[in-house]
Amino acid sequence: MIYESRDVAATRPRLLPWSNLDGNPCYLVTDDTGTGRVSRLADEIEAVQLGMADDLLGHAVDLLGDTRATAPQLRYLAACLAEALHDVHRIARSRGARLPVPHGDEEDPAAGRPSSSEGGRPR
């Protein structure tokens, strides 16, 4: 397979691991190699978010195994897991969008992924 050069992939907007004050996603558009100050900050925040999600999973296993866990504790755990899943999903979308696209695969501009008519799987 032939892949696009890294330069083309670097010009795509990067989904950042935080939202603006209105809760809308933030993007970074840069021409460099992803080593700028904001890119490094985003990488660090993603690493923290992934580490916190991993720690939370360990806590969830312990709490779910405890027969004395209360309903409020389990609801709080569910809320924390939902927030962590949101963060991990955003990181996965951001990293997936920055993967090189095989040559010849066209993206569906409305969906941001390969169209089903051109070899992409329908979702």
Short mmCIF file of C-alpha atoms in Angstrom, two decimals:
data_model
loop_
_atom_site.label_atom_id
_atom_site.label_comp_id
_atom_site.label_asym_id
_atom_site.label_seq_id
_atom_site.Cartn_x
_atom_site.Cartn_y
_atom_site.Cartn_z
CA MET A 1 0.00 0.00 0.00
CA ILE A 2 1.11 3.53 -0.69
CA TYR A 3 0.50 6.07 2.05
CA GLU A 4 0.34 9.85 1.90
CA SER A 5 3.36 11.69 3.11
CA ARG A 6 3.51 12.84 6.73
CA ASP A 7 3.33 16.46 5.52
CA VAL A 8 -0.20 16.01 4.15
CA ALA A 9 -1.38 14.31 7.34
CA ALA A 10 0.14 17.07 9.46
CA THR A 11 -1.99 19.72 7.77
CA ARG A 12 -5.23 18.09 8.96
CA PRO A 13 -6.68 19.68 12.09
CA ARG A 14 -5.84 17.83 15.30
CA LEU A 15 -8.68 17.27 17.75
CA LEU A 16 -7.35 18.50 21.08
CA PRO A 17 -8.10 16.75 24.40
CA TRP A 18 -10.09 19.69 25.76
CA SER A 19 -13.20 21.66 24.85
CA ASN A 20 -13.88 25.38 24.71
CA LEU A 21 -16.03 27.14 27.32
CA ASP A 22 -19.20 26.21 25.41
CA GLY A 23 -18.24 22.51 25.39
CA ASN A 24 -17.36 22.48 21.70
CA PRO A 25 -14.28 20.62 20.45
CA CYS A 26 -11.02 22.49 19.91
CA TYR A 27 -8.72 21.81 16.98
CA LEU A 28 -5.11 22.65 16.23
CA VAL A 29 -4.01 23.42 12.68
CA THR A 30 -0.26 23.47 12.21
CA ASP A 31 2.22 22.95 9.40
CA ASP A 32 4.98 21.58 11.59
CA THR A 33 5.70 17.99 12.56
CA GLY A 34 3.50 17.95 15.66
CA THR A 35 6.30 18.99 17.98
CA GLY A 36 5.11 22.51 18.72
CA ARG A 37 4.22 23.78 22.18
CA VAL A 38 0.45 23.17 21.91
CA SER A 39 0.98 19.73 20.37
CA ARG A 40 3.30 18.74 23.21
CA LEU A 41 0.82 20.06 25.78
CA ALA A 42 -1.97 18.04 24.13
CA ASP A 43 0.24 14.91 24.19
CA GLU A 44 0.92 15.43 27.91
CA ILE A 45 -2.77 15.93 28.72
CA GLU A 46 -3.71 12.83 26.72
CA ALA A 47 -1.13 10.82 28.68
CA VAL A 48 -2.58 12.06 31.98
CA GLN A 49 -6.14 11.29 30.84
CA LEU A 50 -5.18 7.77 29.75
CA GLY A 51 -3.36 7.17 33.04
CA MET A 52 -6.34 8.39 35.06
CA ALA A 53 -8.69 6.15 33.04
CA ASP A 54 -6.42 3.16 33.74
CA ASP A 55 -6.38 3.94 37.47
CA LEU A 56 -10.16 4.33 37.46
CA LEU A 57 -10.58 0.91 35.83
CA GLY A 58 -8.60 -0.64 38.66
CA HIS A 59 -10.77 1.13 41.21
CA ALA A 60 -13.92 0.02 39.35
CA VAL A 61 -12.86 -3.63 39.48
CA ASP A 62 -12.31 -3.35 43.23
CA LEU A 63 -15.58 -1.53 43.91
CA LEU A 64 -17.67 -3.84 41.72
CA GLY A 65 -16.19 -6.82 43.56
CA ASP A 66 -17.19 -5.37 46.94
CA THR A 67 -20.62 -6.66 47.96
CA ARG A 68 -20.93 -3.76 50.44
CA ALA A 69 -20.72 -1.07 47.71
CA THR A 70 -23.66 1.30 47.98
CA ALA A 71 -25.89 2.60 45.19
CA PRO A 72 -24.49 6.16 45.50
CA GLN A 73 -20.93 4.79 45.25
CA LEU A 74 -21.83 2.82 42.13
CA ARG A 75 -23.58 5.82 40.54
CA TYR A 76 -20.52 7.98 41.22
CA LEU A 77 -18.30 5.27 39.73
CA ALA A 78 -20.53 5.12 36.63
CA ALA A 79 -20.32 8.91 36.23
CA CYS A 80 -16.52 8.83 36.53
CA LEU A 81 -16.27 5.93 34.07
CA ALA A 82 -18.48 7.80 31.58
CA GLU A 83 -16.23 10.87 31.83
CA ALA A 84 -13.09 8.75 31.39
CA LEU A 85 -14.64 6.94 28.42
CA HIS A 86 -15.46 10.30 26.84
CA ASP A 87 -11.80 11.37 27.22
CA VAL A 88 -10.44 8.09 25.84
CA HIS A 89 -12.88 8.21 22.91
CA ARG A 90 -11.75 11.74 22.05
CA ILE A 91 -8.11 10.64 22.17
CA ALA A 92 -8.85 7.67 19.92
CA ARG A 93 -10.68 9.89 17.41
CA SER A 94 -7.84 12.40 17.45
CA ARG A 95 -5.13 9.80 16.94
CA GLY A 96 -7.15 7.90 14.35
CA ALA A 97 -7.67 11.07 12.32
CA ARG A 98 -3.91 11.58 12.21
CA LEU A 99 -3.12 8.13 10.79
CA PRO A 100 -1.88 8.12 7.21
CA VAL A 101 -4.57 7.40 4.64
CA PRO A 102 -3.77 4.69 2.07
CA HIS A 103 -3.33 6.16 -1.41
CA GLY A 104 -6.54 5.99 -3.40
CA ASP A 105 -8.88 5.92 -0.39
CA GLU A 106 -11.07 8.99 -0.54
CA GLU A 107 -12.70 10.35 2.58
CA ASP A 108 -16.40 11.12 2.78
CA PRO A 109 -16.25 14.84 3.68
CA ALA A 110 -19.58 14.68 5.54
CA ALA A 111 -18.54 11.83 7.82
CA GLY A 112 -14.76 12.32 8.00
CA ARG A 113 -14.14 8.66 7.17
CA PRO A 114 -13.91 6.56 4.01
CA SER A 115 -17.26 6.30 2.26
CA SER A 116 -18.89 2.89 1.94
CA SER A 117 -18.99 3.24 -1.84
CA GLU A 118 -15.20 3.54 -1.95
CA GLY A 119 -14.18 0.62 0.22
CA GLY A 120 -14.86 1.99 3.70
CA ARG A 121 -17.12 0.07 6.03
CA PRO A 122 -20.55 1.58 6.67
CA ARG A 123 -21.14 2.57 10.27
#
